[in-house]
Amino acid sequence: GPRTGFAAHLHGECDVDRWQQALGRACLVSIVGIAGVGKTRIAQHILARESEKAGAAVAWVSLQPLTEVQHVASAIAIALGLSLPAGVDGFAALAQALEQMPVLLILDGAEHLGDALATPLAALVSQTQGVRALLTSQAPLGVPGETVYRLSALAVPERGTPPADAAHYAAMELFAQRATAADRRFELSPANIPVVADICRRLDGNPLALELAAARVAALGISAL
């Protein structure tokens, strides 16, 4: 339906519940989708929830600045306060250090590492008892035991959709909410719905792009935007 994905992108609660439950069943979970679709935001929700648990060890590692897989092992160690021995493969040393340690690794933005990360990360998870990994990426790792959840763009109304119906599409609702936050005078109306629908179509329902555009309503006005 037109509202598909609306709750996930505005609140995230239902889907965060689902992914948190998946982490209870699987040791390696990947949240996959195009840039700007909300992967990092979902991972941040999970980080906040998991960090509240008593005795929880949770490590957040932003992968974008890391160009070598061994840098990933070092970054994980730093996030967990571990000191890895020199001259030893980083992931092998991590596996040894974390063998009996329950920990959730949240690795954000893995797409540029791809296959180079897949094998050592899968090995780390399989060789330890309590290590779980949540990954965000534009593509799955493609390793055995990986549970993949795909985030899609928000639904947009096709050309010719009656304004009353168009207003209830997920992309339209997100745009309206963010535009109203930027300019309290803004509201969807039969007069501006066709223009907003066109903006949503041009931005392919991408949530981040919609939010950035809606924030400009106050400065530009809807027609100029």
XYZ file of C-alpha atoms in Angstrom:
225
model
C 0.000 0.000 0.000
C 1.034 3.647 -0.191
C 1.997 3.755 3.483
C 4.576 0.981 3.161
C 7.724 1.945 5.035
C 6.173 5.045 6.645
C 6.538 3.836 10.252
C 10.052 2.581 9.623
C 11.296 5.936 8.403
C 9.440 8.274 10.741
C 9.558 6.258 13.935
C 11.485 3.067 13.289
C 9.951 1.309 16.276
C 8.284 -1.631 14.526
C 11.248 -2.374 12.325
C 13.771 -1.781 15.102
C 11.871 -4.390 17.131
C 12.104 -6.768 14.191
C 15.833 -6.279 13.650
C 16.547 -6.485 17.361
C 14.712 -9.818 17.460
C 16.671 -10.968 14.397
C 19.915 -10.236 16.253
C 18.675 -12.523 19.011
C 18.359 -15.377 16.509
C 21.186 -14.683 14.046
C 24.797 -13.724 14.646
C 25.181 -11.685 11.458
C 22.478 -9.290 10.260
C 22.840 -6.885 7.328
C 20.602 -3.868 6.712
C 20.870 -3.175 3.002
C 19.619 -0.299 0.833
C 20.559 2.631 -1.375
C 22.345 5.681 0.031
C 20.100 7.911 2.144
C 17.383 5.327 2.708
C 17.844 5.318 6.501
C 20.194 2.403 7.274
C 22.402 4.330 9.700
C 19.410 5.752 11.549
C 18.003 2.267 12.159
C 21.421 1.071 13.363
C 21.595 4.053 15.746
C 18.217 3.080 17.222
C 19.498 -0.455 17.793
C 22.725 0.895 19.328
C 20.704 2.985 21.794
C 18.521 0.060 22.791
C 21.305 -2.495 23.084
C 23.467 -0.089 25.091
C 20.711 0.151 27.726
C 20.945 -3.563 28.514
C 22.760 -4.483 31.702
C 26.272 -5.729 31.070
C 25.978 -5.109 27.350
C 29.136 -4.645 25.315
C 28.285 -2.755 22.121
C 30.825 -1.322 19.682
C 29.942 1.175 16.943
C 32.441 1.408 14.091
C 32.018 3.816 11.175
C 33.595 2.057 8.218
C 33.566 4.910 5.678
C 37.019 6.290 6.603
C 38.597 2.809 6.727
C 40.234 1.654 3.507
C 41.864 -1.604 4.631
C 40.177 -4.574 6.280
C 42.886 -4.752 8.946
C 41.931 -1.189 9.912
C 38.458 -2.571 10.697
C 39.879 -5.061 13.187
C 41.873 -2.259 14.850
C 38.823 0.017 14.984
C 36.731 -2.729 16.609
C 39.464 -3.300 19.200
C 39.669 0.429 19.978
C 35.868 0.676 20.315
C 35.919 -2.218 22.809
C 38.966 -0.972 24.701
C 41.059 -3.967 23.675
C 44.768 -4.058 22.904
C 45.635 -6.445 20.077
C 49.106 -8.035 19.941
C 51.406 -6.725 17.229
C 52.368 -8.926 14.298
C 49.209 -11.052 14.466
C 46.294 -10.992 12.031
C 43.833 -8.510 13.508
C 40.695 -10.596 13.059
C 42.398 -13.731 14.391
C 43.488 -11.770 17.479
C 39.948 -10.411 17.869
C 38.502 -13.913 17.685
C 40.828 -14.985 20.483
C 40.122 -11.932 22.639
C 36.332 -12.142 22.169
C 36.009 -15.917 22.408
C 34.028 -15.783 25.666
C 32.857 -12.169 25.510
C 29.261 -11.385 24.538
C 29.403 -8.345 22.294
C 27.427 -6.674 19.509
C 29.464 -5.078 16.737
C 27.617 -2.432 14.700
C 29.556 -1.754 11.501
C 28.162 1.196 9.561
C 28.789 1.652 5.827
C 30.470 -1.532 4.607
C 29.819 -1.285 0.858
C 33.291 -0.081 -0.136
C 34.988 -2.991 1.666
C 32.724 -5.672 0.190
C 34.278 -9.095 -0.304
C 37.427 -8.164 1.594
C 35.387 -7.820 4.800
C 33.008 -10.717 4.209
C 35.350 -13.633 4.909
C 37.118 -12.348 8.063
C 33.897 -11.004 9.600
C 32.014 -14.262 8.955
C 34.940 -16.175 10.455
C 35.004 -13.929 13.546
C 31.301 -14.508 14.169
C 31.464 -18.266 13.590
C 34.585 -18.809 15.715
C 33.221 -17.052 18.807
C 30.346 -17.870 21.128
C 28.941 -14.429 21.869
C 29.924 -12.115 19.012
C 27.043 -10.736 16.950
C 27.425 -8.280 14.106
C 24.964 -5.783 12.624
C 26.109 -4.344 9.316
C 24.765 -1.505 7.182
C 25.699 -1.579 3.519
C 24.437 -0.976 0.003
C 24.963 -4.687 -0.741
C 24.870 -7.844 1.402
C 28.092 -9.657 2.279
C 26.801 -12.859 0.700
C 28.177 -15.225 3.346
C 26.503 -18.293 4.917
C 24.413 -17.468 7.969
C 23.829 -13.823 7.000
C 20.301 -12.490 7.561
C 19.566 -9.662 5.105
C 16.924 -6.958 5.514
C 16.390 -4.574 2.605
C 15.243 -0.987 3.146
C 13.380 0.373 0.154
C 12.585 3.902 -0.897
C 9.245 5.349 0.212
C 6.202 4.930 -1.999
C 5.411 7.927 -4.250
C 2.107 8.702 -6.008
C 2.014 8.185 -9.759
C 1.084 11.068 -12.040
C -2.672 11.556 -12.121
C -3.283 10.233 -8.594
C -6.154 12.237 -7.048
C -4.799 14.752 -4.497
C -6.794 13.236 -1.620
C -5.144 9.862 -2.285
C -1.680 11.259 -3.097
C -1.470 12.957 0.298
C -1.387 9.579 2.076
C 1.630 8.110 0.292
C 4.608 7.570 2.599
C 6.935 9.923 0.707
C 4.304 12.698 0.800
C 3.720 12.270 4.531
C 7.442 12.371 5.315
C 7.919 15.481 3.158
C 4.929 17.213 4.780
C 6.125 16.409 8.290
C 9.639 17.744 7.646
C 8.376 20.811 5.739
C 6.017 21.695 8.593
C 8.892 21.337 11.061
C 10.860 23.846 8.970
C 7.934 26.197 8.307
C 4.873 26.046 10.579
C 2.787 27.752 7.897
C 3.245 24.829 5.516
C 0.480 22.284 5.062
C -0.499 19.941 2.273
C -3.438 21.303 0.295
C -5.160 20.478 -3.009
C -3.231 23.424 -4.484
C 0.272 22.215 -3.577
C -0.150 18.424 -3.538
C 0.631 18.044 -7.286
C 3.869 20.014 -6.839
C 4.894 18.040 -3.751
C 4.079 14.789 -5.563
C 6.335 15.867 -8.427
C 9.168 16.630 -5.977
C 8.727 13.194 -4.374
C 8.843 11.485 -7.779
C 11.937 13.410 -8.873
C 13.694 12.365 -5.653
C 12.632 8.711 -6.149
C 11.136 8.531 -2.665
C 14.616 8.681 -1.096
C 13.996 9.651 2.577
C 17.220 11.602 3.108
C 16.740 13.576 -0.122
C 13.119 14.297 0.835
C 14.150 15.576 4.255
C 16.852 17.830 2.795
C 14.431 19.232 0.213
C 11.627 19.785 2.742
C 13.994 21.765 4.976
C 14.339 24.298 2.135
C 10.604 25.025 1.882
C 10.787 27.920 4.342
C 13.559 29.629 2.342
C 12.422 28.920 -1.222
C 8.687 28.212 -1.166
C 7.246 25.029 -2.616
C 7.053 26.157 -6.278
C 10.649 27.406 -6.448
C 11.815 24.261 -4.687
